[in-house]
mmCIF file of N, CA and C in Angstrom:
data_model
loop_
_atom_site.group_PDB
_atom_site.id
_atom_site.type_symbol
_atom_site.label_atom_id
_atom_site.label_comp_id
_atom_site.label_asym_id
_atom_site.label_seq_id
_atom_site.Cartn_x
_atom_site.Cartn_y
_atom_site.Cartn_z
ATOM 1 N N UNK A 247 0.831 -1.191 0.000
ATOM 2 C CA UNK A 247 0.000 0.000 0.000
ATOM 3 C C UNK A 247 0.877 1.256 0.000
ATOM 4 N N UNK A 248 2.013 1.148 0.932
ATOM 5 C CA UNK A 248 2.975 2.364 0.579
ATOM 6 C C UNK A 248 3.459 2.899 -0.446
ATOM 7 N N UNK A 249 4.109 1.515 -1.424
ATOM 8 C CA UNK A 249 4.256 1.481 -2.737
ATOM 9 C C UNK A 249 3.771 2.583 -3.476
ATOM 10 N N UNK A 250 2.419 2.220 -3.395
ATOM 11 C CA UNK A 250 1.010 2.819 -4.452
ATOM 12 C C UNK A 250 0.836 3.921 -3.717
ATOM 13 N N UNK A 251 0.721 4.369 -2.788
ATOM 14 C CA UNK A 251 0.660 5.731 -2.337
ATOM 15 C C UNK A 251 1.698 6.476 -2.530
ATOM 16 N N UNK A 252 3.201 5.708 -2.291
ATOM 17 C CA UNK A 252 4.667 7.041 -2.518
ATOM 18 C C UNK A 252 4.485 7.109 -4.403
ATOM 19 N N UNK A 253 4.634 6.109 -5.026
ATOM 20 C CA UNK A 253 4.669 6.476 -6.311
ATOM 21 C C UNK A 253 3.505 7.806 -7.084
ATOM 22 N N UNK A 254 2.185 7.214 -6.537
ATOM 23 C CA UNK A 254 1.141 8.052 -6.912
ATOM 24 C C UNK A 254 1.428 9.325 -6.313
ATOM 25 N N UNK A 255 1.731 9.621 -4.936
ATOM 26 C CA UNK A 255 1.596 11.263 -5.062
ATOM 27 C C UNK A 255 3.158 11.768 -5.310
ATOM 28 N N UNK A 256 4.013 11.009 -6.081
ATOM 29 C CA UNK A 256 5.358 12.206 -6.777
ATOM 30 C C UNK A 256 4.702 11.872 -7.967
ATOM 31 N N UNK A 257 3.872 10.926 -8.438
ATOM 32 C CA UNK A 257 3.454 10.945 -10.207
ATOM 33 C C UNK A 257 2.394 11.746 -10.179
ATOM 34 N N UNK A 258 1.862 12.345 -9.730
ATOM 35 C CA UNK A 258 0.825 12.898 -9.703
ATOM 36 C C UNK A 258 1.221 14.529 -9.235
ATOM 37 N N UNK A 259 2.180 14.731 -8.522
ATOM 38 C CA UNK A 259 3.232 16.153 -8.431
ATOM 39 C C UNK A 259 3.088 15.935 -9.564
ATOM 40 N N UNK A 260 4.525 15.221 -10.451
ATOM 41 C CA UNK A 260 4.719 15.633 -11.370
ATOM 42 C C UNK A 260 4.126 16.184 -12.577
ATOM 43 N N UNK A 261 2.742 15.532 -12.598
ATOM 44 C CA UNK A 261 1.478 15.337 -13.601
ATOM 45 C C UNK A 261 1.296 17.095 -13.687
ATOM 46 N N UNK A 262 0.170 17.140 -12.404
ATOM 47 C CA UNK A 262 0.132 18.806 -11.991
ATOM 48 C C UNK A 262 1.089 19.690 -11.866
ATOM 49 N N UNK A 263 2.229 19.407 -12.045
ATOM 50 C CA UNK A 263 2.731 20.523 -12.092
ATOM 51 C C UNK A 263 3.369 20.821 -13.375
ATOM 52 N N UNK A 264 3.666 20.141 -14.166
ATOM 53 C CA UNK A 264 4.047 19.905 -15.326
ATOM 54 C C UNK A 264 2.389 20.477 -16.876
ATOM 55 N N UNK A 265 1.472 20.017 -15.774
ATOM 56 C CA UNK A 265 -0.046 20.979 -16.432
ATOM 57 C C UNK A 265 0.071 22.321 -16.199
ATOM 58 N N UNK A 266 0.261 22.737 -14.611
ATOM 59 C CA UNK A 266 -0.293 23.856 -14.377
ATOM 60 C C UNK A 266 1.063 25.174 -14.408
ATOM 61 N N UNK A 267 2.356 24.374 -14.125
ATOM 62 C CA UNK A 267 3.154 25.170 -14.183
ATOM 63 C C UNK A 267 4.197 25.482 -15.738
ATOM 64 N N UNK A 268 4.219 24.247 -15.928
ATOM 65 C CA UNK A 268 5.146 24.048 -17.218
ATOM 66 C C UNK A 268 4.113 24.041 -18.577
ATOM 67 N N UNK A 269 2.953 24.104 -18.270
ATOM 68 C CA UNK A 269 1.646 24.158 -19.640
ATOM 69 C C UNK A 269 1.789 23.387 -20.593
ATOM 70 N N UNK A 270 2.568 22.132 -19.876
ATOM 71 C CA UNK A 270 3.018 20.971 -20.960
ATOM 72 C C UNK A 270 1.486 20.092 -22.106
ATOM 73 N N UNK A 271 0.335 20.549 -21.043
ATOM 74 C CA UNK A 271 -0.927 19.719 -21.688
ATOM 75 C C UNK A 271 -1.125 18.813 -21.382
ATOM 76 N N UNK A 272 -2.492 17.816 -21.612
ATOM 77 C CA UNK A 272 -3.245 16.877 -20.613
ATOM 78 C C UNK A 272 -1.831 15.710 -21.059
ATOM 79 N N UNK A 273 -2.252 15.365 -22.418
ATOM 80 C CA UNK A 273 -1.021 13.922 -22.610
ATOM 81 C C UNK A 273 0.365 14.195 -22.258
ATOM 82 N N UNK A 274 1.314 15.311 -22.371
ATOM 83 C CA UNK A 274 2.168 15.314 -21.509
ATOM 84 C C UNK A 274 2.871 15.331 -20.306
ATOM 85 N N UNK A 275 1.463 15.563 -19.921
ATOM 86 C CA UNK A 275 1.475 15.626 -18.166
ATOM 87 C C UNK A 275 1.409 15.123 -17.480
ATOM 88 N N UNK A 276 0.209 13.882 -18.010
ATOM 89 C CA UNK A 276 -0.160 12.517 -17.898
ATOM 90 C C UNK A 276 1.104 11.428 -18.380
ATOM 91 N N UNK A 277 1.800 11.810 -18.878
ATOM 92 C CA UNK A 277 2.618 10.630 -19.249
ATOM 93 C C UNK A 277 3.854 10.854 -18.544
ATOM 94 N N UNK A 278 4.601 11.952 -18.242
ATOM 95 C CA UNK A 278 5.501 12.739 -16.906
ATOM 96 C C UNK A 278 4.902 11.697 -16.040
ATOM 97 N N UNK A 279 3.568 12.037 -15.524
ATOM 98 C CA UNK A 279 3.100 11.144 -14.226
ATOM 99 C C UNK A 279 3.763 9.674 -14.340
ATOM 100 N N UNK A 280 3.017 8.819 -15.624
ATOM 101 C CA UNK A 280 3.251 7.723 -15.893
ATOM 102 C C UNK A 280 4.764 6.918 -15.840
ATOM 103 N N UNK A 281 5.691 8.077 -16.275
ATOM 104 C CA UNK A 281 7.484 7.835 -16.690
ATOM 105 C C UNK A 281 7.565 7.671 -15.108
ATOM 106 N N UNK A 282 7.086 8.690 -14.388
ATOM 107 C CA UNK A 282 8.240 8.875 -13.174
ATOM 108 C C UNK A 282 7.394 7.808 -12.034
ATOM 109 N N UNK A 283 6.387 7.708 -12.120
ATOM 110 C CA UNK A 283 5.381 6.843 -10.763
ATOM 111 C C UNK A 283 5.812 5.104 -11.483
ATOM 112 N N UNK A 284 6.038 5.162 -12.870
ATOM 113 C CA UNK A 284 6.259 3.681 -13.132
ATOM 114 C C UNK A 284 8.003 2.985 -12.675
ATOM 115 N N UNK A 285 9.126 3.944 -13.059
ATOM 116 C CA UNK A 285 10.220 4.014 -12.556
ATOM 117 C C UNK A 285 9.993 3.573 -10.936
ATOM 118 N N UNK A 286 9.505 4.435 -10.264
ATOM 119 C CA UNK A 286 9.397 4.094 -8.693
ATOM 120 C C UNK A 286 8.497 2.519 -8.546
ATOM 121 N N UNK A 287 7.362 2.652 -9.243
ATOM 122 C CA UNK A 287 6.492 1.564 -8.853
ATOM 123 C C UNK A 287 7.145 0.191 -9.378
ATOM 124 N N UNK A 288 7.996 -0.002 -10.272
ATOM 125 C CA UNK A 288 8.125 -1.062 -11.062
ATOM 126 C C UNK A 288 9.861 -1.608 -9.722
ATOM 127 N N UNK A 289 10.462 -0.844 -9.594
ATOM 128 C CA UNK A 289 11.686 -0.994 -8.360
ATOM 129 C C UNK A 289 11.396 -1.245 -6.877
ATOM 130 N N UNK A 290 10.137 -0.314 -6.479
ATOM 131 C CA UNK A 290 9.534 -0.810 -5.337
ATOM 132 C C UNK A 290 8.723 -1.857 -5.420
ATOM 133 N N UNK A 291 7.593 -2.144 -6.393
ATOM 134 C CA UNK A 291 6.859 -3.290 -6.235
ATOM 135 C C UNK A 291 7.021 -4.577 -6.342
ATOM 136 N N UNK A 292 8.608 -4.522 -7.360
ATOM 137 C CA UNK A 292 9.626 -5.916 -7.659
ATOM 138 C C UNK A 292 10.329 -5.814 -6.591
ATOM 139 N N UNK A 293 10.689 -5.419 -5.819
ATOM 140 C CA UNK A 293 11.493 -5.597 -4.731
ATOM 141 C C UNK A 293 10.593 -6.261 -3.337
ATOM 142 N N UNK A 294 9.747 -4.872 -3.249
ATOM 143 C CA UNK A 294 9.248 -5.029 -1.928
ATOM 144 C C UNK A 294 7.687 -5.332 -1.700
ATOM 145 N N UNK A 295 7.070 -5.243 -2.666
ATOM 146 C CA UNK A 295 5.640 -5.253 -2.548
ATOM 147 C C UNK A 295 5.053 -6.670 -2.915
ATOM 148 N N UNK A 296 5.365 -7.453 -4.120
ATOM 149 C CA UNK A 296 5.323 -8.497 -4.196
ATOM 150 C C UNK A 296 6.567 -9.725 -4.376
ATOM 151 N N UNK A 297 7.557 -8.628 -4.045
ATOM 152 C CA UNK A 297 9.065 -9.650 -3.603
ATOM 153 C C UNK A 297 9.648 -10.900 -4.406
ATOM 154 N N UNK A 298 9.108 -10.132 -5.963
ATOM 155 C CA UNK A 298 9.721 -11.155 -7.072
ATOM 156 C C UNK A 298 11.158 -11.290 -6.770
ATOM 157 N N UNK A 299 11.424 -12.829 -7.580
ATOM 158 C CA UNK A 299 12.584 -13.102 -7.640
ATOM 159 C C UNK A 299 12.516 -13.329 -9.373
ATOM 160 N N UNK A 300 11.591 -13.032 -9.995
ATOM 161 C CA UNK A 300 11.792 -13.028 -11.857
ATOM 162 C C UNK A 300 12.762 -12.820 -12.447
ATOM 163 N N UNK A 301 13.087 -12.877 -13.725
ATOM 164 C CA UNK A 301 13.953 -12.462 -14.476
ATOM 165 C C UNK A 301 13.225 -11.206 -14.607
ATOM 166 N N UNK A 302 14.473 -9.730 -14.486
ATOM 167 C CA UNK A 302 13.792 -8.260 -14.575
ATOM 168 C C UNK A 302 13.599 -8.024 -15.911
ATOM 169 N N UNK A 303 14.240 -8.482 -16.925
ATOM 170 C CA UNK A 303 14.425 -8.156 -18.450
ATOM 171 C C UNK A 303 12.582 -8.459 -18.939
ATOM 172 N N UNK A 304 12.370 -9.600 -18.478
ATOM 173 C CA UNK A 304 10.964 -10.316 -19.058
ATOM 174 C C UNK A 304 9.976 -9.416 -18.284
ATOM 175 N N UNK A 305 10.073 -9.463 -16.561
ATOM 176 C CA UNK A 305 9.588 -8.111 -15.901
ATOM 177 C C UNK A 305 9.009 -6.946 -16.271
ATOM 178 N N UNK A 306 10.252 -6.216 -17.060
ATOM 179 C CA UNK A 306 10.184 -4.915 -17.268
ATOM 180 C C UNK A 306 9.436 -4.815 -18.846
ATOM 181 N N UNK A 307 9.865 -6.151 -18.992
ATOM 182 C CA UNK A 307 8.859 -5.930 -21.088
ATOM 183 C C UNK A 307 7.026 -5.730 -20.651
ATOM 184 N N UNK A 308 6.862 -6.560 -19.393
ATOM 185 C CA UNK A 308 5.704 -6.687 -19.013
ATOM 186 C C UNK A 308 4.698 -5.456 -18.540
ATOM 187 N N UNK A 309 5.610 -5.060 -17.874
ATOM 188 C CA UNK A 309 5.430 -4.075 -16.655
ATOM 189 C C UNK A 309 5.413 -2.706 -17.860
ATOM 190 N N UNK A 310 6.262 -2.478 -18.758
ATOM 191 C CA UNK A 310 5.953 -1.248 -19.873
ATOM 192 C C UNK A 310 4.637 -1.231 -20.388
ATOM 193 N N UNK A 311 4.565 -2.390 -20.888
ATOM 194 C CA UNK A 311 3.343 -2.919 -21.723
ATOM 195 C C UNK A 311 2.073 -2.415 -20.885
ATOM 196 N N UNK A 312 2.249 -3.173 -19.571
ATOM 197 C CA UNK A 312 0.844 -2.871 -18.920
ATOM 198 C C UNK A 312 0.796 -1.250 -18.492
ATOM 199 N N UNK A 313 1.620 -0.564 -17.850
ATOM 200 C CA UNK A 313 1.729 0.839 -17.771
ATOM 201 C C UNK A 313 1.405 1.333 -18.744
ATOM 202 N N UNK A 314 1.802 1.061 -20.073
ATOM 203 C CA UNK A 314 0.964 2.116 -21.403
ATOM 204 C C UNK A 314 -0.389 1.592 -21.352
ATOM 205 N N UNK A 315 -0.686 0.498 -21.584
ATOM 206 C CA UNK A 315 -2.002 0.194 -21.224
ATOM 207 C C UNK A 315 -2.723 0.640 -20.252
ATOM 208 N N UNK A 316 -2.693 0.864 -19.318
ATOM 209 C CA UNK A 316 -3.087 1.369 -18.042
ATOM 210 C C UNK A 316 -2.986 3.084 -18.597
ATOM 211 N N UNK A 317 -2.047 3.095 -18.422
ATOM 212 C CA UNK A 317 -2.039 4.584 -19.163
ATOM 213 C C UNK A 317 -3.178 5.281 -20.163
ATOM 214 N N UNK A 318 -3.112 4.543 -21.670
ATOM 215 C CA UNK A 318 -4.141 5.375 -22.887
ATOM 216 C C UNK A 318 -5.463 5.016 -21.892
ATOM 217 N N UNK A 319 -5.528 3.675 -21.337
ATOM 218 C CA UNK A 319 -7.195 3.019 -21.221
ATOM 219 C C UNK A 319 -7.862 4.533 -20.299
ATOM 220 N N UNK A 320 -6.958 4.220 -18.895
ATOM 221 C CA UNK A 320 -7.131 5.424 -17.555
ATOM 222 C C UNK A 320 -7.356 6.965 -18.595
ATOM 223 N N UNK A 321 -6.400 7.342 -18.637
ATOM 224 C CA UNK A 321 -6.337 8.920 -19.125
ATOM 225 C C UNK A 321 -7.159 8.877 -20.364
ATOM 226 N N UNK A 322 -7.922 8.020 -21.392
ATOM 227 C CA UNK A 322 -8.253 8.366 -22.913
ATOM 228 C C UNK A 322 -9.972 7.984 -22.202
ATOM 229 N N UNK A 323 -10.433 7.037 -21.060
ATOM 230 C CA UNK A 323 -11.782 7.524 -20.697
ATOM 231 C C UNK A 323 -11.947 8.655 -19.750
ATOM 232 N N UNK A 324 -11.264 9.318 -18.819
ATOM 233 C CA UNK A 324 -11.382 10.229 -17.958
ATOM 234 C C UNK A 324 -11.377 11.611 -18.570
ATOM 235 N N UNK A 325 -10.525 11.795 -19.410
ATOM 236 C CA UNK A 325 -10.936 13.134 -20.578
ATOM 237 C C UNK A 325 -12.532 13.097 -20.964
ATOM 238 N N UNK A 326 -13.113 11.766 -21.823
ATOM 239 C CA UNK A 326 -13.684 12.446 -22.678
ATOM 240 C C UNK A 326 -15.374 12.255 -21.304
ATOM 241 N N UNK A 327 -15.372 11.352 -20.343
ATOM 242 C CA UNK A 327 -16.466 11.514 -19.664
ATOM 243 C C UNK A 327 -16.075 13.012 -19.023
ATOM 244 N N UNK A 328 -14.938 13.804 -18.115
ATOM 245 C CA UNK A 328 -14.913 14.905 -17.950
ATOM 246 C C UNK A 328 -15.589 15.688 -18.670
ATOM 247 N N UNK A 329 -14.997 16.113 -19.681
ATOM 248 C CA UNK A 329 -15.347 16.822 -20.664
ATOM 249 C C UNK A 329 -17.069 16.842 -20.857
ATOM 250 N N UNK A 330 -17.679 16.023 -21.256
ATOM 251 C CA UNK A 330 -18.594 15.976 -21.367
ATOM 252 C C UNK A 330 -19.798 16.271 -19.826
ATOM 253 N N UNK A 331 -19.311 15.847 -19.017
ATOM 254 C CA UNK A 331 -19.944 16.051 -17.788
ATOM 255 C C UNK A 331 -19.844 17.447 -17.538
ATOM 256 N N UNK A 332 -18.433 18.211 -17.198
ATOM 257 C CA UNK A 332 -18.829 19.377 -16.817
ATOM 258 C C UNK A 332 -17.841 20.776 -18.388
ATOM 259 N N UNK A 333 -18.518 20.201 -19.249
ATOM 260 C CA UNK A 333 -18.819 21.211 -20.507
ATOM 261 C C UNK A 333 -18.649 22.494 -20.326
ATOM 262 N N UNK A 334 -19.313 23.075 -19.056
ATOM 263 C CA UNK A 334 -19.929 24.349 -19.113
ATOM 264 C C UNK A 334 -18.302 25.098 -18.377
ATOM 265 N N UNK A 335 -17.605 24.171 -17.838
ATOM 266 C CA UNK A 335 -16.020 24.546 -17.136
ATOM 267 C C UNK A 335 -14.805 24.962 -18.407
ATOM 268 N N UNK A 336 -14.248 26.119 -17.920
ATOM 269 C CA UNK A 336 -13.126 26.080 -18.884
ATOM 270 C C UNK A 336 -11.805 24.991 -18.541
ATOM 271 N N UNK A 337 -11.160 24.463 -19.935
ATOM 272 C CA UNK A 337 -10.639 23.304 -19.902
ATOM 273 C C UNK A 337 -9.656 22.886 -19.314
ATOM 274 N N UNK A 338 -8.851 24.053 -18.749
ATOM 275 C CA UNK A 338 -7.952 24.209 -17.547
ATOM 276 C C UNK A 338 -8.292 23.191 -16.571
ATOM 277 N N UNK A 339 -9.590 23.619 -16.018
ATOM 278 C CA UNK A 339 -10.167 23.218 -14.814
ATOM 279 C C UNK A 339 -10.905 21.603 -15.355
ATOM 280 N N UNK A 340 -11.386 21.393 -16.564
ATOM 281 C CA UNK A 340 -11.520 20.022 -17.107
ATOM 282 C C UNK A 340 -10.701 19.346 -16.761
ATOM 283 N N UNK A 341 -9.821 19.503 -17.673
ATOM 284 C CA UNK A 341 -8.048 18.509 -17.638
ATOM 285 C C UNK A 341 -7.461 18.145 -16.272
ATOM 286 N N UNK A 342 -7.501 19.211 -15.478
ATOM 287 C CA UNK A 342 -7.362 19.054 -14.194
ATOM 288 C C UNK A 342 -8.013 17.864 -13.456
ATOM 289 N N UNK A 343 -9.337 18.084 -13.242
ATOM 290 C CA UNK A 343 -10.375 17.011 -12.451
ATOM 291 C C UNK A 343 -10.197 16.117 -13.996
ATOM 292 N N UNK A 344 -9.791 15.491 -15.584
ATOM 293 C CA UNK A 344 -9.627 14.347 -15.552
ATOM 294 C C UNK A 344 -8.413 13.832 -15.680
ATOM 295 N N UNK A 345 -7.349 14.675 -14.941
ATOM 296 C CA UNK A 345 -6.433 13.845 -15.209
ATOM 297 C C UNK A 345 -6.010 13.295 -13.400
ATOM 298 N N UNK A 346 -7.090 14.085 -12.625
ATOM 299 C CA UNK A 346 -7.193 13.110 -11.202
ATOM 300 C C UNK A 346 -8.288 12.059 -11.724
ATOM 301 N N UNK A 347 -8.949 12.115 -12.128
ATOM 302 C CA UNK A 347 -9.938 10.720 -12.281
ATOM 303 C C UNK A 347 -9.158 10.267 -13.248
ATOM 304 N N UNK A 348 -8.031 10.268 -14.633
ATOM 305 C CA UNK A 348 -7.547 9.202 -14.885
ATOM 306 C C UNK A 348 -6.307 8.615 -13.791
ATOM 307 N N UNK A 349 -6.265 9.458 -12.741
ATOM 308 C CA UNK A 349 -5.335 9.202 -12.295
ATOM 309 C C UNK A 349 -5.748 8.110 -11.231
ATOM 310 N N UNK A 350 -6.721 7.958 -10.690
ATOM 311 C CA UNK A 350 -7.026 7.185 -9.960
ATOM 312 C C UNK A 350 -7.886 5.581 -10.592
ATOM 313 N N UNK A 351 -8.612 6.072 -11.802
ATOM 314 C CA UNK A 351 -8.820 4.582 -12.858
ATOM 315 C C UNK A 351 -7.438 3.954 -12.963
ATOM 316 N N UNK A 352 -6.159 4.343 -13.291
ATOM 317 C CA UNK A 352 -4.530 3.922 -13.623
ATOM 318 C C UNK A 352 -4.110 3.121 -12.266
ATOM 319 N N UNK A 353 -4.066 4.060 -10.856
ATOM 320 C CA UNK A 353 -4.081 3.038 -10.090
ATOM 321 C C UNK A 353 -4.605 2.240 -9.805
ATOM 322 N N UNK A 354 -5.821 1.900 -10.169
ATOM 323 C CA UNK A 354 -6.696 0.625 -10.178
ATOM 324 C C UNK A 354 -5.792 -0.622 -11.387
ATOM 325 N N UNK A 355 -6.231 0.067 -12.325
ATOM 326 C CA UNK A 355 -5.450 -0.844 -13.270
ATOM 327 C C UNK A 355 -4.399 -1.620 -13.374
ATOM 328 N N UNK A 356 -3.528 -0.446 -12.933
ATOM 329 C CA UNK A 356 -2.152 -0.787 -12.908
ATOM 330 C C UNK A 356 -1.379 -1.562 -12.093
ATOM 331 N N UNK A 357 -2.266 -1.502 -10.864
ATOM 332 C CA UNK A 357 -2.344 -2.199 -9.428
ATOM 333 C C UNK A 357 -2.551 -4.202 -9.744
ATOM 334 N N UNK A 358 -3.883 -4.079 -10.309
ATOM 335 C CA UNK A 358 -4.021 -5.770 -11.056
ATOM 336 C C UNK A 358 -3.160 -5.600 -11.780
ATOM 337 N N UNK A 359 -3.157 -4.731 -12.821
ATOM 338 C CA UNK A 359 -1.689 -5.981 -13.565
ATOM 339 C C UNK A 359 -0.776 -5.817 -13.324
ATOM 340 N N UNK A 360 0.208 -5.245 -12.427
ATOM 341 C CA UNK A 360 0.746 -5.606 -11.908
ATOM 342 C C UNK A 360 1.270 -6.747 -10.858
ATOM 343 N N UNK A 361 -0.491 -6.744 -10.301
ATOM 344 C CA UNK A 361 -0.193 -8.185 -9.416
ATOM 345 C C UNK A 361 -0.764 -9.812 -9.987
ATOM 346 N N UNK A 362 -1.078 -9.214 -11.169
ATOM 347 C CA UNK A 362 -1.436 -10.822 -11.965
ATOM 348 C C UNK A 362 -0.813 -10.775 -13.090
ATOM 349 N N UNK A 363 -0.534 -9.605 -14.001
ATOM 350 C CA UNK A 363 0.274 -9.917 -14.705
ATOM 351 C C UNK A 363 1.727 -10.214 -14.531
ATOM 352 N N UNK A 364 2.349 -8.653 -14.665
ATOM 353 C CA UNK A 364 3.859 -7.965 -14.400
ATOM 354 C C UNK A 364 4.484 -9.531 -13.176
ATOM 355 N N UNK A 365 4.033 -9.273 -12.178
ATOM 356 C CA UNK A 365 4.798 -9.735 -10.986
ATOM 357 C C UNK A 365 3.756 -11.059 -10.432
ATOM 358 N N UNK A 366 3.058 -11.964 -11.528
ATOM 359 C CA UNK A 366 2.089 -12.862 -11.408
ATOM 360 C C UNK A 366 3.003 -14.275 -10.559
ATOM 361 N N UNK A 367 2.655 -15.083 -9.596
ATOM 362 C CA UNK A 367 3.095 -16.208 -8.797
ATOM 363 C C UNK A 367 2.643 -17.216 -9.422
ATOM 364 N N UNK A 368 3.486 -18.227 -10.232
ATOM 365 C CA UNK A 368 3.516 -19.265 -10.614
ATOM 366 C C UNK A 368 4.052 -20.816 -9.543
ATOM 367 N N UNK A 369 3.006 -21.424 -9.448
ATOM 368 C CA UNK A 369 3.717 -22.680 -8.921
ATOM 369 C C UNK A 369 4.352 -22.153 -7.222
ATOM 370 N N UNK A 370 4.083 -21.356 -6.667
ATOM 371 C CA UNK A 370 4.496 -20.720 -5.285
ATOM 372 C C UNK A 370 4.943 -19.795 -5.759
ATOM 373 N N UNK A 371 6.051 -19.411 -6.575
ATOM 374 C CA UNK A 371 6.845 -18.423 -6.968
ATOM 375 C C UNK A 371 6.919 -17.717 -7.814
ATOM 376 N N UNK A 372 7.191 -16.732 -7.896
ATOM 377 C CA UNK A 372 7.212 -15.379 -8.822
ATOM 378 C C UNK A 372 7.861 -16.221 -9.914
ATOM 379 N N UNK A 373 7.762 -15.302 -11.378
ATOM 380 C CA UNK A 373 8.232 -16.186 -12.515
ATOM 381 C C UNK A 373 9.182 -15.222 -12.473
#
């Protein structure tokens, strides 16, 4: 649970501030989040959270894969239901509230596959 909480709020700094300060835009901001919370999450959660002993090479092919996935799925529905829900908001303030609601669909996501895919227990043991 620490894991997913330290990664999420420096990926999620980074997200917002990289929107609101650097005016990088929703997909760049969102994917800042994604680079820097997956770096942390993929070192802490292979280490300490589910305490693989895998090969990291096969790991990390996994663990990309599902992070972009997790990534377009989270951030490409939270835009367009935002958007549409509160319309009448300028898009500043849109992008904002969806790139916390994709931000919190991603940790859902990313969370299972991580623990059934990425870092899945075969036979007792991590593959």
């Amino acid at each position: 649970m620490l894991t997913g909480v330290l990664n999420t709020l420096v990926g999620n700094a980074v997200m917002f501030l990289a929107y609101n300060l650097l005016e990088l835009g929703y997909w760049t901001s969102s994917c800042a989040n994604y680079l820097t919370g997956g770096v942390i999450s993929f070192l802490l959660n292979k280490h300490y959270t589910f305490g693989s002993k895998g090969k990291s090479h096969q790991e990390l092919l996994k663990f990309v894969i599902n992070v972009g996935v997790c990534w377009l799925v989270a951030y490409g529905i939270a835009r367009p239901a935002v958007i549409r829900t509160l319309r009448v908001y300028p898009s500043d303030i849109q992008d904002n509230i969806s790139m916390a609601v994709g931000a919190v669909i991603y940790f859902i996501l990313n969370y299972f596959g991580q623990r059934y895919i990425v870092f899945r227990e075969k036979g007792g043991e991590t593959e």
